[in-house]
PDB file of C-alpha atoms in Angstrom:
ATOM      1  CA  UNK A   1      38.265  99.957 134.521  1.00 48.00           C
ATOM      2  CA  UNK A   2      39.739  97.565 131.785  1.00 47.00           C
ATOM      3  CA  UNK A   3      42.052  97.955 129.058  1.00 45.00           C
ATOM      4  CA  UNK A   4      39.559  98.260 126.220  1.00 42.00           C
ATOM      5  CA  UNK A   5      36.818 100.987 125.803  1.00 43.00           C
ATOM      6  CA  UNK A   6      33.764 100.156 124.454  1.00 40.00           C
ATOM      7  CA  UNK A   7      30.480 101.906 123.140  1.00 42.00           C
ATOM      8  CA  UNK A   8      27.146 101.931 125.213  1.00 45.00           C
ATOM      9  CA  UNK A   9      26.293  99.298 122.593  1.00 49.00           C
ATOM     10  CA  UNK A  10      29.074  96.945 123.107  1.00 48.00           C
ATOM     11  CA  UNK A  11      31.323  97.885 119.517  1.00 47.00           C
ATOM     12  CA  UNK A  12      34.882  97.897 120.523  1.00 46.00           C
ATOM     13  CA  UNK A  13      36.031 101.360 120.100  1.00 44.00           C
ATOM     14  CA  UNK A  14      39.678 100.698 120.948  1.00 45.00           C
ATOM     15  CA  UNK A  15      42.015  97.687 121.436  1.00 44.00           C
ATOM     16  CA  UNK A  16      43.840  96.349 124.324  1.00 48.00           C
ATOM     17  CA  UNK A  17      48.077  96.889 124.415  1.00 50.00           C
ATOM     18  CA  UNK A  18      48.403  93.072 123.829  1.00 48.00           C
ATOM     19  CA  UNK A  19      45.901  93.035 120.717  1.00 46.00           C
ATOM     20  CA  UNK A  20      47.548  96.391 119.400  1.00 45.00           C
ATOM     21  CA  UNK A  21      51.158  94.869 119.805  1.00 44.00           C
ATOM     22  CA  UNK A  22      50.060  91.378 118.041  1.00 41.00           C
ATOM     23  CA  UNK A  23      48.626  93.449 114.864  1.00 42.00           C
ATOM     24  CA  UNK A  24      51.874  95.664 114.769  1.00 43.00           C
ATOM     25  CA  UNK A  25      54.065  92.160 114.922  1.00 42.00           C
ATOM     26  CA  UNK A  26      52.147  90.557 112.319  1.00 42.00           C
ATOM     27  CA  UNK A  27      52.584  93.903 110.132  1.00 41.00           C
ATOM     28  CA  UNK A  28      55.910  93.863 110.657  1.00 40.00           C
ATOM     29  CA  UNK A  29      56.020  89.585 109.505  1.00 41.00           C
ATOM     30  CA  UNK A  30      53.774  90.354 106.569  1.00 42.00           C
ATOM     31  CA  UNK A  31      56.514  93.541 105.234  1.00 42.00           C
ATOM     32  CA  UNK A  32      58.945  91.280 106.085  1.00 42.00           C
ATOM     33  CA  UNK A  33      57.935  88.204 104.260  1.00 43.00           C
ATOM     34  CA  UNK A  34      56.716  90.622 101.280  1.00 42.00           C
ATOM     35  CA  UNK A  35      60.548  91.399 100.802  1.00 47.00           C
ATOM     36  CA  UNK A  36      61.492  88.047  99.953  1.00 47.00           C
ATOM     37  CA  UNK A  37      64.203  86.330 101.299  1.00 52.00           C
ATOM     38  CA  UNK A  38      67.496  88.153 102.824  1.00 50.00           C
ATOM     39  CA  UNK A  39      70.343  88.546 100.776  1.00 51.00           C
ATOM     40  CA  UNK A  40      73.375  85.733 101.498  1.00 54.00           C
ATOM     41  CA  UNK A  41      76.613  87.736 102.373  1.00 53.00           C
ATOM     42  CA  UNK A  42      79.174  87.827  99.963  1.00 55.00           C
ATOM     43  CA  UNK A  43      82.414  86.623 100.821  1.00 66.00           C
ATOM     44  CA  UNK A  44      84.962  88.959 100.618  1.00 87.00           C
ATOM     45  CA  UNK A  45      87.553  87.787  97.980  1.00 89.00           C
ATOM     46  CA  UNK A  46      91.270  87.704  98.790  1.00 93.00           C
ATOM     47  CA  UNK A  47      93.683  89.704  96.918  1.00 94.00           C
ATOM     48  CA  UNK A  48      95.189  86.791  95.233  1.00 95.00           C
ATOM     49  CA  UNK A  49      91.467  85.975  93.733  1.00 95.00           C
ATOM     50  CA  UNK A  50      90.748  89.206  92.982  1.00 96.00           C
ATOM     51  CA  UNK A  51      94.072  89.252  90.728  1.00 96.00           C
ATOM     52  CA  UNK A  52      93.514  86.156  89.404  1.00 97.00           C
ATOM     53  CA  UNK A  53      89.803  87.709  88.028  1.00 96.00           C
ATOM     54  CA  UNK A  54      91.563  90.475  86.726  1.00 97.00           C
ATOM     55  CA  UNK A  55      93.772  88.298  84.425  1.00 97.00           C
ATOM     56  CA  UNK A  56      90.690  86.358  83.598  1.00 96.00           C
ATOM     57  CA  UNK A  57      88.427  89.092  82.556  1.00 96.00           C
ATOM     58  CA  UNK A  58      91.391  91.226  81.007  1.00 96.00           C
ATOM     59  CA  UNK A  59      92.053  88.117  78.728  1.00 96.00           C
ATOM     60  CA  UNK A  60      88.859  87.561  77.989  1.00 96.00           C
ATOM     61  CA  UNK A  61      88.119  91.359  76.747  1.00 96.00           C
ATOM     62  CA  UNK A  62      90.736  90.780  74.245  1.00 95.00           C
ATOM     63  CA  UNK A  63      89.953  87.615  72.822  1.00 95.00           C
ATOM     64  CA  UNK A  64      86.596  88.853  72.688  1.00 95.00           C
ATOM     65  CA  UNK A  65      87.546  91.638  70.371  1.00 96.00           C
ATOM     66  CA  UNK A  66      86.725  94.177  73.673  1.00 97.00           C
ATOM     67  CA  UNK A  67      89.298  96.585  73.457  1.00 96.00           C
ATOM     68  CA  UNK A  68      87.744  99.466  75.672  1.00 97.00           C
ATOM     69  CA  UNK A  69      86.631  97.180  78.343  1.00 97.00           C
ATOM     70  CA  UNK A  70      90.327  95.775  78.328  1.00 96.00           C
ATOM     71  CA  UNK A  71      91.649  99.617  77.955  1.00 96.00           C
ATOM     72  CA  UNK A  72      89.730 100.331  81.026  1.00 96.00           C
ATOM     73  CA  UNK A  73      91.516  97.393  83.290  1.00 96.00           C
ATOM     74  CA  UNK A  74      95.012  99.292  82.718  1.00 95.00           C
ATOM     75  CA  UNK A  75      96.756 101.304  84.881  1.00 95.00           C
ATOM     76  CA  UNK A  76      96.953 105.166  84.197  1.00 94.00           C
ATOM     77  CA  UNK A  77     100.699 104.844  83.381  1.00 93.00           C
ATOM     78  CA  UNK A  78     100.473 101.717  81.106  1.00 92.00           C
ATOM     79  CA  UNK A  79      97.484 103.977  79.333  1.00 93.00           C
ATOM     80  CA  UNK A  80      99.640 107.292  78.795  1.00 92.00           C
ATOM     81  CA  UNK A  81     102.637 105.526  77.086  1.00 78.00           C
ATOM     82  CA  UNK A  82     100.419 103.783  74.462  1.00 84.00           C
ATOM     83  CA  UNK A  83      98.153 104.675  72.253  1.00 90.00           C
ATOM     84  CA  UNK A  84      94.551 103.328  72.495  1.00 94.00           C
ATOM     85  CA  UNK A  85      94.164 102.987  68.130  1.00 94.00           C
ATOM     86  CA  UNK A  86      97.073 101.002  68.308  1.00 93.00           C
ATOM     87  CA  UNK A  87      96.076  99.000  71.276  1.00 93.00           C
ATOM     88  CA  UNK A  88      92.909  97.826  69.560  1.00 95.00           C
ATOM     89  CA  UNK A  89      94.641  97.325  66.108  1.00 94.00           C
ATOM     90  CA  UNK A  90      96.537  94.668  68.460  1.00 93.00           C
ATOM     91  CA  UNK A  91      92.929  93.287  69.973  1.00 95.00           C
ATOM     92  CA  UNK A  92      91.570  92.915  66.991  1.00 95.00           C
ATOM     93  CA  UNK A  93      94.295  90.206  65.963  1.00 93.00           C
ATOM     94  CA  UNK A  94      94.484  88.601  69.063  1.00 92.00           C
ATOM     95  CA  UNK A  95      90.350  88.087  68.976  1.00 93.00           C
ATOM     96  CA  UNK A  96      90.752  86.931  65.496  1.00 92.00           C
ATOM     97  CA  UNK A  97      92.049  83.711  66.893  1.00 91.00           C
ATOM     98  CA  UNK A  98      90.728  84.253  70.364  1.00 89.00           C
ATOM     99  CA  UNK A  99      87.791  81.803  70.037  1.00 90.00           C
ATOM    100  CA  UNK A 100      90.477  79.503  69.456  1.00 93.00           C
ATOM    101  CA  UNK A 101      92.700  79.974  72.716  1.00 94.00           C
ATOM    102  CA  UNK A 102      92.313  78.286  76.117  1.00 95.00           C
ATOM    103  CA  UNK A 103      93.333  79.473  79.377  1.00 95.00           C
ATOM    104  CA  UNK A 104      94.489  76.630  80.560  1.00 96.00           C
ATOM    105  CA  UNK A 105      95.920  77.886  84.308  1.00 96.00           C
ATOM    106  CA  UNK A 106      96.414  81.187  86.133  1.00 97.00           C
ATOM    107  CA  UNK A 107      99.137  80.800  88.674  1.00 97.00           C
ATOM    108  CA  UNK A 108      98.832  82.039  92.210  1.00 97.00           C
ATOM    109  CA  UNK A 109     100.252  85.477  91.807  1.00 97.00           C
ATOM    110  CA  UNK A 110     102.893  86.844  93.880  1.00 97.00           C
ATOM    111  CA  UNK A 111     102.220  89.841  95.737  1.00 96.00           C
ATOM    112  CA  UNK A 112     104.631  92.048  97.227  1.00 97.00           C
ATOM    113  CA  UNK A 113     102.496  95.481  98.198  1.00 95.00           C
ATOM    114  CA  UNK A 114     100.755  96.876  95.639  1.00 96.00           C
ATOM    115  CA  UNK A 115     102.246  95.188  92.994  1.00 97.00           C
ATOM    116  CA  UNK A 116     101.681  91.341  91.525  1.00 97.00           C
ATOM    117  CA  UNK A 117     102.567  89.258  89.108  1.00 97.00           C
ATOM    118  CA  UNK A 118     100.765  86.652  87.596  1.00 97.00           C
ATOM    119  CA  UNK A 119     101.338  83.694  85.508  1.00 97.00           C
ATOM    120  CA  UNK A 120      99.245  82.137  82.520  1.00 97.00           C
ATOM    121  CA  UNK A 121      99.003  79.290  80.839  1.00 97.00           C
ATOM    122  CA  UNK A 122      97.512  79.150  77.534  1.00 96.00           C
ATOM    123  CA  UNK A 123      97.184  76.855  74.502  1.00 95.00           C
ATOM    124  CA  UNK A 124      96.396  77.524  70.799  1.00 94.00           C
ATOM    125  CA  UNK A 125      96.173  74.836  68.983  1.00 93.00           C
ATOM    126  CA  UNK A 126      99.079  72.172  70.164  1.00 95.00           C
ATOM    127  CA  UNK A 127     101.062  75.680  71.226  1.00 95.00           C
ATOM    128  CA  UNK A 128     101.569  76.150  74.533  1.00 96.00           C
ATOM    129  CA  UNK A 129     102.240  79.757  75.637  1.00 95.00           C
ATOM    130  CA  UNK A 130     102.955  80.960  78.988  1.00 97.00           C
ATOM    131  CA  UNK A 131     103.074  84.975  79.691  1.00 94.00           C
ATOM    132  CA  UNK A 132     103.721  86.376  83.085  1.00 96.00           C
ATOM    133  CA  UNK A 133     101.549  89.881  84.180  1.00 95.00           C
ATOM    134  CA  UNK A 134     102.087  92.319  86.039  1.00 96.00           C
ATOM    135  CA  UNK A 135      99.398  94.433  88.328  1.00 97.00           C
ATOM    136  CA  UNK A 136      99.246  97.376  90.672  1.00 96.00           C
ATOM    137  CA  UNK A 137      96.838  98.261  92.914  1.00 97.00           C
ATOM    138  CA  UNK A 138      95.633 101.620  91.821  1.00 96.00           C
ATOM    139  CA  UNK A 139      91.836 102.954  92.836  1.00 93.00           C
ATOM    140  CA  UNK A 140      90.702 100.433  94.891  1.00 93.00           C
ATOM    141  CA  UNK A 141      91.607  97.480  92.515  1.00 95.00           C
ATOM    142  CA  UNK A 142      94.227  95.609  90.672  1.00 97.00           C
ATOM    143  CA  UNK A 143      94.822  96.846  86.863  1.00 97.00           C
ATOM    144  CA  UNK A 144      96.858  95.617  84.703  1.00 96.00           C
ATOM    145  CA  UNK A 145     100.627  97.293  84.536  1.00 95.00           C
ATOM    146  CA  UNK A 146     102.166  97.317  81.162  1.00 88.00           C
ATOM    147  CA  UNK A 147     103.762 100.548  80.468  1.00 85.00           C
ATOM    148  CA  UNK A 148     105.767 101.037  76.982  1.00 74.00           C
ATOM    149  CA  UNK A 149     109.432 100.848  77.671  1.00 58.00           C
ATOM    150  CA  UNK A 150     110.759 103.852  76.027  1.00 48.00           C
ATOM    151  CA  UNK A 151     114.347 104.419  74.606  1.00 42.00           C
ATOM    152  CA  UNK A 152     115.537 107.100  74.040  1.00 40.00           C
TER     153      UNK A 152
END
């Protein structure tokens, strides 16, 4: 007795293992190649890249008039000593000429824990400004830290 069965009048009622194992692989080649092609791994960025984004995208929000999106990058404690009308009263003149600036550099930031600081260069016009941040790590990223200094 073979592998196969087959009708009195020779129609193949079942397969053999090898011919049921070659359709199931070419099922399996055809879902496969349906899915397109597998997805690269990302990189995991360091923490000094992933503060150097930060800067990029935090400047960015402002010059681009963005003042929630830039809101959102602070930490809780640079949020609760300021206001957020005030903070966009301040975006909206920095985007006013924010078409204008260039970001010429972003330092390698220092990093001690879960604190940074970061250096920029910028230009506006033949003005050449450099401002220093500072970040935290706080929820599973680095925000901005700014908080109001307050005298009493």
């Amino acid at each position: 007795m073979g592998s196969s069965l087959y009708r009195t009048g020779g129609d193949r009622v079942a397969e053999s293992p090898s011919l049921a194992l070659a359709v199931a692989l070419l099922l399996v080649l055809a879902l496969a190649c349906s899915r397109g092609p597998a997805p690269t791994p990302t990189p995991t960025l360091s923490p000094s890249d992933q503060i150097k984004i930060t800067v990029r995208s935090y400047l960015e929000a402002i010059y681009a008039g963005e003042a929630e999106r830039a809101w959102d990058m602070h930490t809780r404690e640079t949020n609760q000593g300021e206001s957020f009308d005030q903070f966009a009263e301040a975006v909206d003149v920095a985007s006013s000429v924010g078409d204008q600036i260039e970001i010429l550099q972003i330092d390698e930031p220092e990093i001690n824990g879960g604190e940074a600081r970061c250096t920029v260069v910028q230009r506006l016009g033949p003005r050449i400004s450099v401002y220093t941040f500072t970040l935290r790590y706080e929820d599973g990223e680095w925000r901005i830290h700014n908080p109001a200094q307050f005298n009493p």
